[in-house]
C-alpha positions as CSV (number, residue, x, y, z in Angstrom):
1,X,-17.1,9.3,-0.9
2,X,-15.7,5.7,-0.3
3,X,-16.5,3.3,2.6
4,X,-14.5,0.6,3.7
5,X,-15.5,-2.7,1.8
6,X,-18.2,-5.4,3.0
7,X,-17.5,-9.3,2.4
8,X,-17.1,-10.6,-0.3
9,X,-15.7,-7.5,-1.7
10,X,-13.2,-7.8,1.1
11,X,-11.8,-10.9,0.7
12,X,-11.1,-9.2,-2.9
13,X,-9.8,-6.3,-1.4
14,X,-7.3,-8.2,0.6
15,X,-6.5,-11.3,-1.6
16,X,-5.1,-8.5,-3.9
17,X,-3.0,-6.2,-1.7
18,X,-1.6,-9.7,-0.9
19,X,-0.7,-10.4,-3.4
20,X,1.3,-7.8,-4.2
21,X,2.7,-8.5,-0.9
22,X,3.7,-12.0,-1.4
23,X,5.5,-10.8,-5.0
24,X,7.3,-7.9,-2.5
25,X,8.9,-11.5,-0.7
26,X,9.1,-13.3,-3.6
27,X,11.7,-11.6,-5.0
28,X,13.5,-10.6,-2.2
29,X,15.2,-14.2,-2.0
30,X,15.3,-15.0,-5.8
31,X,18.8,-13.8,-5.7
32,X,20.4,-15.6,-3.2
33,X,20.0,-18.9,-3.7
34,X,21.7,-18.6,-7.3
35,X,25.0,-17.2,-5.2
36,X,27.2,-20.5,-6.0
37,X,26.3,-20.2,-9.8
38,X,26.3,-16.4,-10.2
39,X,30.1,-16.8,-8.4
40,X,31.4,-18.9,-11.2
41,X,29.2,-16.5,-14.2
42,X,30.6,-13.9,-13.4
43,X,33.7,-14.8,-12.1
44,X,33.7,-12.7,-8.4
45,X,33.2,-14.1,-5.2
46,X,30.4,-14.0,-2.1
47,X,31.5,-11.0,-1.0
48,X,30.3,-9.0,-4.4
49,X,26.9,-10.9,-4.1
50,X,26.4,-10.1,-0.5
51,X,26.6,-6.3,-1.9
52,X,23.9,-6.5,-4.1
53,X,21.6,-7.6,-1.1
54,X,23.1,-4.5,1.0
55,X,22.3,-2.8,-2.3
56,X,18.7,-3.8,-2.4
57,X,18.2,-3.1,1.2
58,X,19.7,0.2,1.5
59,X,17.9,1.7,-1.1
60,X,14.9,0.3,0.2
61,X,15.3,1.5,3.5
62,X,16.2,5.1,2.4
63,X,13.2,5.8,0.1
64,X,10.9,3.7,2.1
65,X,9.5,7.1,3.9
66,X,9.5,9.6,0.2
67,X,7.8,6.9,-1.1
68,X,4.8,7.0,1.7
69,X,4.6,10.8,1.4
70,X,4.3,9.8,-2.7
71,X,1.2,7.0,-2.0
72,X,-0.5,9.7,0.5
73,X,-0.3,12.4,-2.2
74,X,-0.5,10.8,-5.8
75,X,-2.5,7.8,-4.5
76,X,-1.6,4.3,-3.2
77,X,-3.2,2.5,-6.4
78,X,-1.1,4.2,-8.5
79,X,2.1,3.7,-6.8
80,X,1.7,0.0,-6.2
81,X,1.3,-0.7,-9.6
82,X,4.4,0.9,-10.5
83,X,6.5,-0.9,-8.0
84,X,5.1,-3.9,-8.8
85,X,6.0,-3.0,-12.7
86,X,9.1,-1.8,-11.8
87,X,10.4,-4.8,-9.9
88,X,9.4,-7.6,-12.2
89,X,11.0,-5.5,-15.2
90,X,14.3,-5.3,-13.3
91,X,14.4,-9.1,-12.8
92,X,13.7,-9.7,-16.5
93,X,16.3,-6.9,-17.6
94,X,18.6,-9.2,-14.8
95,X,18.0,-12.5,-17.0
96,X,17.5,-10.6,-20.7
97,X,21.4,-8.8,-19.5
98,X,23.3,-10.9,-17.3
99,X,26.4,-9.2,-15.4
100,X,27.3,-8.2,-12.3
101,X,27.2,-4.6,-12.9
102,X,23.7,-5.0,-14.8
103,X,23.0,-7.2,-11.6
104,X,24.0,-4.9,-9.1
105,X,22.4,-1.5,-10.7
106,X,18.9,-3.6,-11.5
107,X,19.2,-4.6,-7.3
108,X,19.1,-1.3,-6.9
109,X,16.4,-0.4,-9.1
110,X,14.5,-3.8,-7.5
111,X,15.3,-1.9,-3.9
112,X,13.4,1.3,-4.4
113,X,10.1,-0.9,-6.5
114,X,10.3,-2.9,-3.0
115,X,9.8,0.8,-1.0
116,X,5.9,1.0,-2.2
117,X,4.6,-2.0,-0.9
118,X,4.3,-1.4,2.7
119,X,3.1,2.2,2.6
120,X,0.7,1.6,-0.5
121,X,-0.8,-1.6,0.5
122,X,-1.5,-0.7,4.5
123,X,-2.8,2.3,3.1
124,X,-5.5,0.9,0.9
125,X,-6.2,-1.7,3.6
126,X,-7.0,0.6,6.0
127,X,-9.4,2.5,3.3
128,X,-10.9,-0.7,1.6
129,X,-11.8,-2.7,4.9
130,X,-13.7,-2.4,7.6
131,X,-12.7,-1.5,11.4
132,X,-13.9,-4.9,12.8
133,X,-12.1,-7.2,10.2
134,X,-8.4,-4.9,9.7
135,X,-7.1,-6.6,12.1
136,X,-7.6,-10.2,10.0
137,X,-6.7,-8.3,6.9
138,X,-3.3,-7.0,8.5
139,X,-2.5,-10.9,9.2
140,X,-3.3,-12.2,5.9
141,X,-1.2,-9.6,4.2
142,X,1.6,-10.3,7.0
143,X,1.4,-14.1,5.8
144,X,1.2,-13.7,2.5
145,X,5.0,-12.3,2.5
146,X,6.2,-15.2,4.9
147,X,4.8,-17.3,2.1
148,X,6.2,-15.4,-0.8
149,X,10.1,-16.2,1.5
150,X,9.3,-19.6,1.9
151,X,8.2,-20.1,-1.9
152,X,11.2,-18.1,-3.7
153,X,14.0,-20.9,-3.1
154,X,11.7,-23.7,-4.1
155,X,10.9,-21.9,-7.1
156,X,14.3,-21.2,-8.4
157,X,15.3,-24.8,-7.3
158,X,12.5,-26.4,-9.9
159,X,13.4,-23.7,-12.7
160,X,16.5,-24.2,-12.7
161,X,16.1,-28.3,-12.9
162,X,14.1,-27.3,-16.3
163,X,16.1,-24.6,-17.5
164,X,19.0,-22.2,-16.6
165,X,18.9,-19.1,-14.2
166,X,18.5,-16.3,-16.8
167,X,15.2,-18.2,-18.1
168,X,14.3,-18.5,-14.8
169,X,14.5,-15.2,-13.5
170,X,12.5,-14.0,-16.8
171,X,9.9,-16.1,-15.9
172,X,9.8,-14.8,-12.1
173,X,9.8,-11.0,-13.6
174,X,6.6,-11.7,-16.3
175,X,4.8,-13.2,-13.3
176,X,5.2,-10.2,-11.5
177,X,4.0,-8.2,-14.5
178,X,0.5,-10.4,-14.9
179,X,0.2,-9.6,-11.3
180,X,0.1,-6.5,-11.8
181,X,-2.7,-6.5,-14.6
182,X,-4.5,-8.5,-12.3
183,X,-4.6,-5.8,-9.7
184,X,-4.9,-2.9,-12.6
185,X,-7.8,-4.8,-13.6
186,X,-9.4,-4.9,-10.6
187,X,-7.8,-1.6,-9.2
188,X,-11.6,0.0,-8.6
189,X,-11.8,-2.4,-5.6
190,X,-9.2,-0.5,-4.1
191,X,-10.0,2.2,-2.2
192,X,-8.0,5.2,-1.0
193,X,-8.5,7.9,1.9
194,X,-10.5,11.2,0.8
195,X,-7.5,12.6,0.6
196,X,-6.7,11.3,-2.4
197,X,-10.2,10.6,-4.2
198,X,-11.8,13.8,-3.6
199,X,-9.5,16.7,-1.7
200,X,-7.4,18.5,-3.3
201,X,-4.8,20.1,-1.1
202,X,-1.4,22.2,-1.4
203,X,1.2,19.9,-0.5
204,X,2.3,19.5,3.6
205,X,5.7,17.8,3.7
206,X,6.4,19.7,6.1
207,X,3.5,18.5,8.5
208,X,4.4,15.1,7.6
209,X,7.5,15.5,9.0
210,X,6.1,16.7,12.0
211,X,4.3,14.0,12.2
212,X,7.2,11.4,11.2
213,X,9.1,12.9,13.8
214,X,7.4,13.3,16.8
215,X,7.8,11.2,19.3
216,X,4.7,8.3,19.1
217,X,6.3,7.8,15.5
218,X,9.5,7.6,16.2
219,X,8.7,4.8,18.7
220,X,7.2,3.1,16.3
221,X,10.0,3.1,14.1
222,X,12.1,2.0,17.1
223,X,9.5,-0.7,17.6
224,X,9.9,-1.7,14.6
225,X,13.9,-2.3,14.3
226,X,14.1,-4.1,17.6
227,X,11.3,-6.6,16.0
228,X,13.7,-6.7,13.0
229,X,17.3,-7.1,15.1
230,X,15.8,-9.8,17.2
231,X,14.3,-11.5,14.2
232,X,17.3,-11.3,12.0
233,X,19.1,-12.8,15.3
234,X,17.3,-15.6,14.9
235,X,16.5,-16.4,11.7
236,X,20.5,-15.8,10.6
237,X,22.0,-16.9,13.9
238,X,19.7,-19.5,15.2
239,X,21.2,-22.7,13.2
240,X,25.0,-22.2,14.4
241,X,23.6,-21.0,18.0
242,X,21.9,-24.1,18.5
243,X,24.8,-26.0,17.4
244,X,27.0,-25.0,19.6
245,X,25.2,-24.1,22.9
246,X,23.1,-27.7,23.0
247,X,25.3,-29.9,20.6
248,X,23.1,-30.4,18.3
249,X,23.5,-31.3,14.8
250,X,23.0,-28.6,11.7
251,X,19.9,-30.6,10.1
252,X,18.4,-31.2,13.8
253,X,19.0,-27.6,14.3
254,X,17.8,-26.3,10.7
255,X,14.4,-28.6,11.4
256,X,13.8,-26.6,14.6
257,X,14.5,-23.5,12.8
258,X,11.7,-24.4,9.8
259,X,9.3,-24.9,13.0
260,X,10.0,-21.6,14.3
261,X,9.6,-20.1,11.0
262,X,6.7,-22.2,10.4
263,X,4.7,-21.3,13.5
264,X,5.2,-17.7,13.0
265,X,2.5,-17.6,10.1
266,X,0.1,-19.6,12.0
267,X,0.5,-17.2,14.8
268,X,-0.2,-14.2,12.6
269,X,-3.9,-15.9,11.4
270,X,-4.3,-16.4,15.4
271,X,-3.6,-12.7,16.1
272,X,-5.3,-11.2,13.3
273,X,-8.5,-12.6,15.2
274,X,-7.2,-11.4,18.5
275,X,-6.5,-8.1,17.0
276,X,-9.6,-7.7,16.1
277,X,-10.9,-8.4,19.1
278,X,-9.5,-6.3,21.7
279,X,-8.4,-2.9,22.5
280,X,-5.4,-2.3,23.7
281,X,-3.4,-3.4,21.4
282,X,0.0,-2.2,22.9
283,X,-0.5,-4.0,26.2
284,X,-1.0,-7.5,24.2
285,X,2.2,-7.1,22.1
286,X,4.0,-6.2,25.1
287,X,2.8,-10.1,26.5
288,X,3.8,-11.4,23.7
289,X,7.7,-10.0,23.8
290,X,7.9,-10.8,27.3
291,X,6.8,-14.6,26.3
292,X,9.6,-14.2,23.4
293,X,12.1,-13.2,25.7
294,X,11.6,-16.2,28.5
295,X,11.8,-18.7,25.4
296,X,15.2,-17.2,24.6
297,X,16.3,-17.0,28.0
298,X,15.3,-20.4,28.4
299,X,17.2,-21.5,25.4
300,X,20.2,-19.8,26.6
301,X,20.5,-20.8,30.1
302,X,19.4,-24.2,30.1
303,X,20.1,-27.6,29.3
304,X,17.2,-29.2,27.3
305,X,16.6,-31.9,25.1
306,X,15.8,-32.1,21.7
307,X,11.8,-32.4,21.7
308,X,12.1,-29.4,24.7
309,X,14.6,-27.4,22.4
310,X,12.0,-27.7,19.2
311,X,9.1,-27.2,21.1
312,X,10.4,-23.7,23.1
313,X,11.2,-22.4,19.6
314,X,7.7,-22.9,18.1
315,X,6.2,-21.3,20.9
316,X,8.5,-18.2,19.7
317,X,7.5,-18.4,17.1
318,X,4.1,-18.2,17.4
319,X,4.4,-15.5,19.5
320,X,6.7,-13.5,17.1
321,X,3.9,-13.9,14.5
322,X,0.5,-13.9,16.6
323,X,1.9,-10.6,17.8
324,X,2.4,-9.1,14.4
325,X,-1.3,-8.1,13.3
326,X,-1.5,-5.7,17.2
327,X,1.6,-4.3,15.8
328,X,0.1,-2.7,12.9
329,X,-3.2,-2.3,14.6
330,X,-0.9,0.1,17.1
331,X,0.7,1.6,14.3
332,X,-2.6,2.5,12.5
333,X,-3.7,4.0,15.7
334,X,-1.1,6.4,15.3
335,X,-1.4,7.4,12.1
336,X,-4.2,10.3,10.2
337,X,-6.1,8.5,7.6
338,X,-4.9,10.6,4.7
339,X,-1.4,10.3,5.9
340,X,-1.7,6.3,6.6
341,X,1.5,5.9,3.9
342,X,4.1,7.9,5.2
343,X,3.6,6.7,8.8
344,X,4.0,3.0,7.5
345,X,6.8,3.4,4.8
346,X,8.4,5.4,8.3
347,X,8.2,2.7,10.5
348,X,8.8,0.2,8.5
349,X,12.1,1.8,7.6
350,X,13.1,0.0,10.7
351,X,13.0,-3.6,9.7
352,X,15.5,-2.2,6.8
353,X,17.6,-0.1,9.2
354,X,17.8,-3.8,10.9
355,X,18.8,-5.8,8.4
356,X,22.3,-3.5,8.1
357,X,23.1,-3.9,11.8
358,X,21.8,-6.9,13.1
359,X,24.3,-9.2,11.0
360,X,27.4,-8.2,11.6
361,X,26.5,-7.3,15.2
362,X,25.2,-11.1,16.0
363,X,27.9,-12.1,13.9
364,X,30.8,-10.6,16.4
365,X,28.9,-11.6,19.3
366,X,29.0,-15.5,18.2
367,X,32.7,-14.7,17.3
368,X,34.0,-13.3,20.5
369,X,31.4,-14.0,23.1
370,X,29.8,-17.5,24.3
371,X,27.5,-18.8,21.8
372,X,24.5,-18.3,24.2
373,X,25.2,-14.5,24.4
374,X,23.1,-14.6,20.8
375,X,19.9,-15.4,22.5
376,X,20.5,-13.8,25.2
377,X,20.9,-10.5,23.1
378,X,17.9,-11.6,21.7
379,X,15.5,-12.0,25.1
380,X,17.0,-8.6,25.8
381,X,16.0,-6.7,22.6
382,X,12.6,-8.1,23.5
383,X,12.2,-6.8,26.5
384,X,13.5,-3.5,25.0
385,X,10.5,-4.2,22.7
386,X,8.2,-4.6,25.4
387,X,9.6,-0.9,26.6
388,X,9.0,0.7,23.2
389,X,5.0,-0.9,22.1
390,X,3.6,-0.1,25.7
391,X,5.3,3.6,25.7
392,X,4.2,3.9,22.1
393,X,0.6,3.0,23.2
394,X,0.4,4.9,26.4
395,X,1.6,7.9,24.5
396,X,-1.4,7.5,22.1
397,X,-4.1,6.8,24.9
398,X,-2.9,10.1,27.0
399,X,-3.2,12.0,23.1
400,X,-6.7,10.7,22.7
401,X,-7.4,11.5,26.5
């Protein structure tokens, strides 16, 4: 039988799964900063690029949940490995075949590889590391993929000033692969849930989907896409918002967005400690969207200068990160151990289910609506947060009752 790893075989454990984690990022925003020169490559316009990230996200978000039920019955070693495989080869085939139709089809390949990593890697964290330090563990893995987003457009940027964009991609897809020797080398650190190391059962889809789809799950995944509408609100929205509502200039406004974005991973360290600190979980988050929610309200109703502006939007985002670790803390709650993937690839179908509908509809409000209507949608899906993580929570402390 396996137990959950002890220091320093934890910070092995962890600096792994993150790494896989960070790749997952990584190559979610290769693509788009080569838009301008795929455009004139291969002769089509933003529009046909833009479908290749609907692509990739779609296909994502629909296999997102098969592939959890695949990690809690074949194993979540096994399954990371070939996502992470699988990716880096379709960025290679990308570069080593460049069109748009090769582009388009290897998105789609790139979409399903992305499914694995949330429900292998929360999977094997929850087997490999202890209760007292998951909660650290959950916000080192949560920052490793802000960190794999903030490093993808750099990267392309200083390939591309030393060669050209097939090469680069190439380069970005071999990386990948080495990662993934680096974890099959080390794959015995990973641990898995008896389930899968020593019980042999008949298969129970259909008491998965029980699970999925009763109603503390489905919460969760409802969590889940209001974190991702409000975040996609901002992070899409919040430049041309603050532009308009406090006359501001773009690079004043795009500086105060990099703060936002930059105090969100410092506030998932912060709440990886909290997490593991305290107990209810669900009543935490909820102060967290309420503070969210009054820093949006704030921006949207009031005057303010610059310095007040800036420093309103760090504080959300630190809370949108330090808030993150209790998130998945409440979600593991929820969740059987031998059925810890399906539950997280569920969920986490929400953030995907987000990213369809939260463009276009922040995009019509900022159309036909005042300007401010954008954060005020977003205060409100916070507080519709706050309704979802404390029912979710209450509905697991009245189960364990």
């Amino acid at each position: 039988m396996t137990h959950p790893s002890t220091p320093p075989k934890h910070f092995k454990v962890v600096g792994l799964v993150s790494t896989g984690h960070f790749l997952s990022h990584f190559y979610m925003l290769l693509i788009p900063p080569l838009f301008p020169l795929l455009k004139d490559e291969f002769g089509i316009g933003f529009t046909e690029l833009g479908i290749t990230i609907t692509v990739f996200s779609l296909v994502t978000g629909l296999t997102q949940a098969p592939v959890g039920f695949l990690v809690d019955r074949f194993g979540a070693r096994k399954i990371l490995l070939c996502g992470l495989l699988l990716e880096s080869a379709a960025f290679i085939w990308i570069g080593l075949s460049p069109s748009y139709w090769m582009l388009l089809a290897m998105m789609g390949v790139a979409g399903l590889a992305n499914a694995v990593y949330h429900p292998a890697n929360y999977a094997i964290l929850n087997a490999s590391v202890q209760s007292g330090r998951i909660g650290q563990a959950f916000s080192i893995h949560t920052a490793a993929g802000m960190l794999g987003n903030a490093v993808a457009p750099v990267t392309m940027v200083l390939l591309l000033s030393v060669t050209d964009w097939k090469t680069g991609l190439i380069v970005c897809g071999v990386t990948g692969g080495l990662a993934s020797v680096l974890i099959a080398a080390n794959a015995g650190a990973l641990q898995e849930t008896a389930s899968q190391t020593e019980i042999k059962q008949p298969s129970t889809a259909r008491s998965g989907l029980r699970l999925l789809f009763s109603q503390p799950i489905l919460l969760g995944a409802l969590f889940f896409l209001c974190i991702g509408v409000a975040g996609h609100g901002v992070s899409a929205f919040g430049v041309a918002t603050l532009t308009v509502i406090h006359e501001i200039t773009v690079t004043e406004a795009a500086t105060i967005l990099s703060a936002y974005l930059f105090a969100s991973p410092i506030g998932v360290l912060c709440g990886g400690w909290i997490a593991d600190r305290i107990r209810h979980h669900h009543l935490f988050a909820g102060v967290c969207f309420v503070a969210i929610a009054l820093a949006f309200f704030t921006m949207a109703g009031l005057s303010m200068r610059l310095e007040v502006i800036a420093f309103v939007f760090v504080i959300a985002g630190f809370f949108s990160g330090v808030v993150s670790p209790s998130r998945d803390m409440l979600i593991r709650s929820l969740a059987p151990p031998t059925e810890m993937g399906k539950v997280f690839g569920f969920v986490s179908t929400g953030f995907n289910v987000a990213g369809i509908i939260a463009p276009p509809l922040f995009g019509y409000i900022l159309d036909h609506h005042n300007p401010s209507a954008v954060f005020w949608t977003v205060g409100a899906v916070s507080l519709l947060t706050v309704l979802t993580v404390v029912t979710t929570g209450q509905k697991r402390e009245r189960n364990l009752a």
